[in-house]
């Protein structure tokens, strides 16, 4: 028996590694567009998985009821290496309206250079133990310890990320890597939250969903993004996060099989004849799919969405 597996592949790696896979393994990818897959993944999750979206503020996670009849339009902010901001108007209806190159790759790249740590997890661990006020310049540092209440800035607001390094008279080695990691995480998350809200405002979008592997359900990251959205919207808008935020593209590629409507899909036991890969420009992540062969010569896949 000969088995032909055509993996669905999305992300830059689907293009970057296509020839390598063909040459070394004889495997051809079924390439799916990255933005289309991201949107497909989020729509699938929001329509199919209960308690998928939640807000996170002041250490409180609150699940959001999604009204399927009032889901669109929304803003999807996908934080991978870079950041894409996509206005979603329906199934397959979307427009990439903005983005920023200051994303997860910036956090990891700068973090590695500045702290000498080797991995994302190490950098995060460091950031948990740091204090950003050691290196960030606060409004109070500029205004002699007081708020600048006339323009709505408290003394503890960050006036300038990493600003204290200007005149501290310190070298990089004099700072604790924990504090540097913390400032970096705060700077990137805050900036993304701000740009996201400004784009939501630009298009009159009330809902903003944040996804991408950068978030990883991390409380500090989500809290910073939420505070940024809250601050800039003067409490009018709320950032929302997704429980399966790191697998949006792969899920979208999966739901695109045979142009199946998301409504026909259930999160358990899909019989498909292919496999799924989520390919970024530099790594592969397999969506948690278990598979086994059955008598009709198909691969039975069961997505474990927990
Ligand atoms: N274990 C990890 N290894 C590497 N990066 C990670 C890890 N966990 C989270 N990240 C973050 O995720 C980002 C990549 O997100 P991802 O959604 O996979 O985007 P891309 O498709 O560009 O690879 C990294 O830049 C990093 O900030
Ligand atoms: C090129 C990308 C779509 C690739 O997606 P990623 O692998 O970063 O998830 C993304 O990195 C991006 O949107 N970067 C550019 C940001 C901008 O300046 O608009």
Short mmCIF file of C-alpha atoms and ligand atoms in Angstrom, two decimals:
data_model
loop_
_atom_site.label_atom_id
_atom_site.label_comp_id
_atom_site.label_asym_id
_atom_site.label_seq_id
_atom_site.Cartn_x
_atom_site.Cartn_y
_atom_site.Cartn_z
CA UNK A 1 0.00 0.00 0.00
CA UNK A 2 1.37 3.42 -0.93
CA UNK A 3 0.52 6.38 1.22
CA UNK A 4 0.43 9.89 -0.15
CA UNK A 5 0.30 12.57 2.47
CA UNK A 6 -0.10 16.14 1.33
CA UNK A 7 0.50 18.31 4.36
CA UNK A 8 -1.27 21.62 4.54
CA UNK A 9 1.35 24.24 5.23
CA UNK A 10 0.94 27.89 6.05
CA UNK A 11 3.21 30.79 7.06
CA UNK A 12 6.41 31.90 5.39
CA UNK A 13 8.03 28.50 5.92
CA UNK A 14 5.52 26.89 3.58
CA UNK A 15 7.30 28.78 0.82
CA UNK A 16 10.79 28.91 2.29
CA UNK A 17 11.05 25.18 2.98
CA UNK A 18 8.95 23.85 0.10
CA UNK A 19 11.93 22.90 -2.09
CA UNK A 20 13.82 21.38 0.84
CA UNK A 21 10.89 19.14 1.74
CA UNK A 22 10.43 18.12 -1.87
CA UNK A 23 14.12 17.35 -2.33
CA UNK A 24 14.86 15.58 0.98
CA UNK A 25 11.54 13.90 1.74
CA UNK A 26 9.66 13.91 -1.55
CA UNK A 27 6.83 15.78 0.15
CA UNK A 28 4.86 18.51 -1.58
CA UNK A 29 3.06 21.08 0.51
CA UNK A 30 -0.47 22.17 -0.06
CA UNK A 31 0.27 25.86 0.60
CA UNK A 32 -2.34 27.93 2.36
CA UNK A 33 -2.15 31.71 2.57
CA UNK A 34 -1.02 32.86 6.03
CA UNK A 35 -3.52 35.69 6.57
CA UNK A 36 -6.39 33.63 5.23
CA UNK A 37 -5.41 30.76 7.55
CA UNK A 38 -5.13 33.04 10.58
CA UNK A 39 -8.58 34.45 9.97
CA UNK A 40 -10.00 30.98 9.29
CA UNK A 41 -8.45 29.71 12.54
CA UNK A 42 -9.88 32.52 14.67
CA UNK A 43 -13.34 32.28 13.11
CA UNK A 44 -13.32 28.53 13.66
CA UNK A 45 -12.32 28.89 17.30
CA UNK A 46 -14.75 31.68 18.09
CA UNK A 47 -17.65 29.84 16.51
CA UNK A 48 -16.86 26.33 17.67
CA UNK A 49 -14.95 26.27 20.93
CA UNK A 50 -16.75 27.31 24.10
CA UNK A 51 -14.94 29.74 26.40
CA UNK A 52 -12.33 30.49 23.77
CA UNK A 53 -12.05 34.27 24.17
CA UNK A 54 -11.35 36.08 27.39
CA UNK A 55 -10.29 39.42 28.78
CA UNK A 56 -7.44 39.79 31.22
CA UNK A 57 -7.21 42.81 33.52
CA UNK A 58 -5.90 43.26 37.06
CA UNK A 59 -5.06 39.56 37.26
CA UNK A 60 -8.65 38.58 36.43
CA UNK A 61 -9.45 36.32 33.51
CA UNK A 62 -13.04 36.69 32.30
CA UNK A 63 -14.46 34.56 29.50
CA UNK A 64 -16.42 36.46 26.88
CA UNK A 65 -19.69 35.19 25.42
CA UNK A 66 -19.39 35.31 21.66
CA UNK A 67 -22.61 36.11 19.85
CA UNK A 68 -22.20 34.33 16.51
CA UNK A 69 -24.65 36.74 14.90
CA UNK A 70 -22.72 39.76 16.07
CA UNK A 71 -19.10 38.70 15.67
CA UNK A 72 -18.04 40.91 12.77
CA UNK A 73 -16.29 43.16 12.21
CA UNK A 74 -13.38 42.65 14.56
CA UNK A 75 -9.66 43.37 14.62
CA UNK A 76 -7.28 40.43 14.78
CA UNK A 77 -3.80 41.25 16.02
CA UNK A 78 -1.44 38.38 15.36
CA UNK A 79 1.84 38.66 17.24
CA UNK A 80 4.40 36.30 15.76
CA UNK A 81 7.89 37.41 14.77
CA UNK A 82 6.28 40.57 13.43
CA UNK A 83 2.74 41.80 13.98
CA UNK A 84 -0.16 41.76 11.55
CA UNK A 85 -3.39 43.64 12.16
CA UNK A 86 -6.31 42.31 10.19
CA UNK A 87 -9.83 43.67 9.94
CA UNK A 88 -12.16 40.70 9.72
CA UNK A 89 -15.61 41.17 8.19
CA UNK A 90 -16.72 37.56 7.82
CA UNK A 91 -15.64 34.08 6.74
CA UNK A 92 -12.91 34.66 4.17
CA UNK A 93 -13.57 38.41 4.27
CA UNK A 94 -10.66 40.32 5.66
CA UNK A 95 -8.11 43.05 5.01
CA UNK A 96 -4.66 43.45 6.52
CA UNK A 97 -4.91 47.06 7.62
CA UNK A 98 -1.70 47.50 9.55
CA UNK A 99 1.17 45.87 11.36
CA UNK A 100 4.42 46.56 13.10
CA UNK A 101 7.85 45.07 12.82
CA UNK A 102 8.25 45.41 16.58
CA UNK A 103 6.90 42.02 17.59
CA UNK A 104 7.80 38.73 19.22
CA UNK A 105 10.97 38.49 17.16
CA UNK A 106 12.07 41.89 18.43
CA UNK A 107 11.50 40.82 22.03
CA UNK A 108 13.41 37.60 21.57
CA UNK A 109 16.15 39.07 19.37
CA UNK A 110 16.87 42.12 21.49
CA UNK A 111 16.43 40.05 24.63
CA UNK A 112 19.09 37.59 23.52
CA UNK A 113 21.51 40.39 22.70
CA UNK A 114 20.92 42.30 25.90
CA UNK A 115 20.66 39.50 28.46
CA UNK A 116 22.68 36.71 26.83
CA UNK A 117 19.85 34.29 27.49
CA UNK A 118 19.41 31.52 24.98
CA UNK A 119 15.69 30.92 24.65
CA UNK A 120 12.28 32.55 24.84
CA UNK A 121 11.42 30.61 27.99
CA UNK A 122 14.63 31.71 29.67
CA UNK A 123 13.96 35.33 28.72
CA UNK A 124 10.43 35.12 30.07
CA UNK A 125 11.57 33.54 33.28
CA UNK A 126 14.02 36.42 33.71
CA UNK A 127 11.29 38.98 33.06
CA UNK A 128 9.14 37.49 35.82
CA UNK A 129 11.76 38.44 38.38
CA UNK A 130 12.57 41.89 37.02
CA UNK A 131 11.51 45.44 37.79
CA UNK A 132 11.10 47.67 34.74
CA UNK A 133 11.28 50.84 36.81
CA UNK A 134 14.99 50.31 37.26
CA UNK A 135 15.58 51.11 33.60
CA UNK A 136 12.39 52.72 32.27
CA UNK A 137 12.05 56.47 32.73
CA UNK A 138 8.74 57.19 34.43
CA UNK A 139 6.69 60.38 34.29
CA UNK A 140 7.58 60.88 37.95
CA UNK A 141 11.30 60.71 37.12
CA UNK A 142 10.83 63.66 34.81
CA UNK A 143 8.31 65.59 36.93
CA UNK A 144 10.00 65.29 40.32
CA UNK A 145 7.84 62.45 41.60
CA UNK A 146 4.46 63.99 40.75
CA UNK A 147 1.76 63.08 38.24
CA UNK A 148 1.22 65.10 35.09
CA UNK A 149 -2.49 64.93 35.70
CA UNK A 150 -3.36 67.76 33.31
CA UNK A 151 -2.66 65.43 30.39
CA UNK A 152 -3.77 62.26 32.19
CA UNK A 153 -0.39 60.78 33.03
CA UNK A 154 0.28 59.33 36.45
CA UNK A 155 3.74 59.55 37.97
CA UNK A 156 4.17 55.78 37.48
CA UNK A 157 3.38 55.80 33.75
CA UNK A 158 6.34 54.99 31.53
CA UNK A 159 7.50 58.21 29.89
CA UNK A 160 10.35 56.57 28.00
CA UNK A 161 11.13 52.86 27.78
CA UNK A 162 14.79 52.27 28.70
CA UNK A 163 15.08 56.04 29.24
CA UNK A 164 16.95 55.81 32.52
CA UNK A 165 19.90 54.31 30.70
CA UNK A 166 20.60 57.72 29.16
CA UNK A 167 21.95 59.27 32.29
CA UNK A 168 22.35 56.49 34.83
CA UNK A 169 26.04 56.33 34.03
CA UNK A 170 25.73 52.55 33.86
CA UNK A 171 26.95 50.01 31.34
CA UNK A 172 24.76 47.11 30.24
CA UNK A 173 26.54 44.80 32.68
CA UNK A 174 25.51 47.07 35.57
CA UNK A 175 21.84 46.31 34.97
CA UNK A 176 20.24 43.08 36.11
CA UNK A 177 19.21 40.99 33.08
CA UNK A 178 15.86 40.45 34.85
CA UNK A 179 15.11 44.19 34.77
CA UNK A 180 16.16 44.50 31.12
CA UNK A 181 13.94 41.56 30.15
CA UNK A 182 11.01 43.06 32.04
CA UNK A 183 11.37 46.48 30.36
CA UNK A 184 11.65 44.86 26.97
CA UNK A 185 8.52 42.77 27.44
CA UNK A 186 6.64 45.79 28.66
CA UNK A 187 7.86 47.99 25.81
CA UNK A 188 6.88 45.55 23.07
CA UNK A 189 3.51 44.60 24.59
CA UNK A 190 2.58 48.20 25.34
CA UNK A 191 3.45 49.35 21.84
CA UNK A 192 1.41 46.59 20.21
CA UNK A 193 -1.59 47.35 22.43
CA UNK A 194 -1.41 51.03 21.52
CA UNK A 195 -1.06 50.51 17.76
CA UNK A 196 -3.86 47.93 17.84
CA UNK A 197 -6.25 50.31 19.53
CA UNK A 198 -5.41 53.16 17.14
CA UNK A 199 -6.20 50.87 14.22
CA UNK A 200 -9.45 49.73 15.81
CA UNK A 201 -10.33 53.38 16.19
CA UNK A 202 -9.39 54.07 12.57
CA UNK A 203 -11.97 51.55 11.34
CA UNK A 204 -14.52 51.85 14.14
CA UNK A 205 -13.88 48.29 15.38
CA UNK A 206 -15.14 47.50 18.86
CA UNK A 207 -13.58 44.08 19.35
CA UNK A 208 -9.86 43.40 19.31
CA UNK A 209 -8.59 39.81 19.53
CA UNK A 210 -4.90 39.22 20.18
CA UNK A 211 -3.28 35.98 19.02
CA UNK A 212 0.11 34.56 18.03
CA UNK A 213 2.73 32.50 19.81
CA UNK A 214 4.24 35.57 21.50
CA UNK A 215 1.36 35.73 23.97
CA UNK A 216 1.51 32.14 25.23
CA UNK A 217 -1.14 32.89 27.86
CA UNK A 218 1.36 34.98 29.80
CA UNK A 219 -0.22 37.12 32.44
CA UNK A 220 2.24 40.00 32.32
CA UNK A 221 2.07 40.22 28.52
CA UNK A 222 -1.73 40.11 28.49
CA UNK A 223 -1.97 42.57 31.35
CA UNK A 224 0.32 45.07 29.62
CA UNK A 225 -1.59 44.82 26.32
CA UNK A 226 -4.90 45.18 28.18
CA UNK A 227 -3.71 48.23 30.11
CA UNK A 228 -2.51 49.85 26.87
CA UNK A 229 -5.88 49.29 25.17
CA UNK A 230 -7.73 50.48 28.29
CA UNK A 231 -5.55 53.58 28.60
CA UNK A 232 -5.74 54.69 24.98
CA UNK A 233 -9.44 53.94 24.63
CA UNK A 234 -10.19 55.65 27.95
CA UNK A 235 -11.84 52.44 29.08
CA UNK A 236 -14.03 52.15 25.96
CA UNK A 237 -12.34 49.10 24.45
CA UNK A 238 -11.13 45.80 25.89
CA UNK A 239 -8.37 43.55 24.62
CA UNK A 240 -9.48 39.96 24.16
CA UNK A 241 -7.25 36.91 24.08
CA UNK A 242 -7.69 33.40 22.76
CA UNK A 243 -7.02 30.17 24.58
CA UNK A 244 -5.50 28.55 21.47
CA UNK A 245 -3.66 31.64 20.33
CA UNK A 246 -0.51 29.86 19.12
CA UNK A 247 -2.24 27.61 16.58
CA UNK A 248 -4.41 29.99 14.59
CA UNK A 249 -2.74 29.53 11.21
CA UNK A 250 -2.57 25.74 11.49
CA UNK A 251 -6.21 25.55 12.52
CA UNK A 252 -7.21 27.79 9.64
CA UNK A 253 -5.30 25.59 7.21
CA UNK A 254 -7.07 22.59 8.68
CA UNK A 255 -10.51 24.11 8.32
CA UNK A 256 -9.80 24.90 4.68
CA UNK A 257 -9.85 21.20 3.68
CA UNK A 258 -12.43 20.71 0.94
CA UNK A 259 -13.69 24.22 1.63
CA UNK A 260 -15.59 22.85 4.58
CA UNK A 261 -17.66 25.40 6.40
CA UNK A 262 -16.54 25.93 9.99
CA UNK A 263 -20.06 25.23 11.06
CA UNK A 264 -19.70 21.64 9.88
CA UNK A 265 -16.59 21.08 11.93
CA UNK A 266 -16.52 19.85 15.47
CA UNK A 267 -13.33 20.00 17.49
CA UNK A 268 -13.17 16.23 17.85
CA UNK A 269 -12.62 13.40 15.44
CA UNK A 270 -12.23 14.67 11.95
CA UNK A 271 -11.39 12.08 9.38
CA UNK A 272 -8.96 13.66 7.00
CA UNK A 273 -6.50 12.26 4.54
CA UNK A 274 -3.82 14.80 5.15
CA UNK A 275 -1.70 16.29 7.85
CA UNK A 276 -1.21 19.84 9.00
CA UNK A 277 1.87 21.88 9.58
CA UNK A 278 2.23 25.40 10.80
CA UNK A 279 5.42 26.75 9.29
CA UNK A 280 7.02 29.98 10.28
CA UNK A 281 10.10 31.29 8.55
CA UNK A 282 12.34 29.43 10.93
CA UNK A 283 10.53 26.64 12.70
CA UNK A 284 7.69 24.15 12.45
CA UNK A 285 5.00 23.58 14.95
CA UNK A 286 2.72 20.63 14.74
CA UNK A 287 -0.78 21.27 15.88
CA UNK A 288 -1.60 18.67 18.55
CA UNK A 289 -3.20 16.11 16.31
CA UNK A 290 -3.19 12.41 17.04
CA UNK A 291 -3.67 10.18 14.06
CA UNK A 292 -4.11 6.52 13.23
CA UNK A 293 -5.04 4.55 10.17
CA UNK A 294 -8.49 3.08 9.78
CA UNK A 295 -9.92 0.55 7.37
CA UNK A 296 -11.00 3.06 4.77
CA UNK A 297 -7.35 4.03 4.37
CA UNK A 298 -7.75 7.43 5.85
CA UNK A 299 -5.95 9.01 8.72
CA UNK A 300 -8.23 9.70 11.58
CA UNK A 301 -7.25 12.92 13.28
CA UNK A 302 -8.50 14.11 16.56
CA UNK A 303 -7.70 17.63 17.63
CA UNK A 304 -7.33 17.92 21.32
CA UNK A 305 -8.55 21.40 22.13
CA UNK A 306 -8.17 21.75 25.88
N1 LIG B 1 9.41 28.47 22.73
C1 LIG B 1 9.51 29.53 21.93
N2 LIG B 1 10.55 29.61 21.06
C2 LIG B 1 10.66 30.68 20.24
N3 LIG B 1 9.81 31.71 20.23
C3 LIG B 1 8.78 31.68 21.08
C4 LIG B 1 8.57 30.58 21.95
N4 LIG B 1 7.44 30.81 22.66
C5 LIG B 1 6.96 31.99 22.25
N5 LIG B 1 7.77 32.54 21.31
C6 LIG B 1 7.53 33.85 20.68
O1 LIG B 1 6.79 33.60 19.51
C7 LIG B 1 7.32 34.35 18.43
C8 LIG B 1 7.02 33.63 17.16
O2 LIG B 1 5.62 33.49 17.08
P1 LIG B 1 4.91 32.66 15.91
O3 LIG B 1 3.43 32.87 16.07
O4 LIG B 1 5.42 31.28 15.93
O5 LIG B 1 5.37 33.48 14.66
P2 LIG B 1 6.25 33.07 13.41
O6 LIG B 1 5.21 32.48 12.52
O7 LIG B 1 6.83 34.33 12.92
O8 LIG B 1 7.29 32.09 13.89
C9 LIG B 1 8.79 34.48 18.76
O9 LIG B 1 9.35 35.59 18.12
C10 LIG B 1 8.78 34.61 20.27
O10 LIG B 1 8.63 35.94 20.66
C1 LIG B 2 5.66 39.15 7.39
C2 LIG B 2 4.71 38.67 8.47
C3 LIG B 2 3.29 38.69 7.93
C4 LIG B 2 5.08 37.22 8.80
O1 LIG B 2 4.28 36.73 9.87
P1 LIG B 2 4.99 36.09 11.20
O2 LIG B 2 5.84 34.97 10.74
O3 LIG B 2 5.80 37.18 11.84
O4 LIG B 2 3.84 35.65 12.07
C5 LIG B 2 4.80 39.54 9.78
O5 LIG B 2 6.04 39.38 10.35
C6 LIG B 2 4.55 41.02 9.52
O6 LIG B 2 3.44 41.40 9.29
N1 LIG B 2 5.61 41.84 9.56
C7 LIG B 2 5.64 43.20 9.06
C8 LIG B 2 5.03 44.19 10.02
C9 LIG B 2 4.77 45.54 9.38
O7 LIG B 2 5.64 46.38 9.40
O8 LIG B 2 3.64 45.75 8.93
#
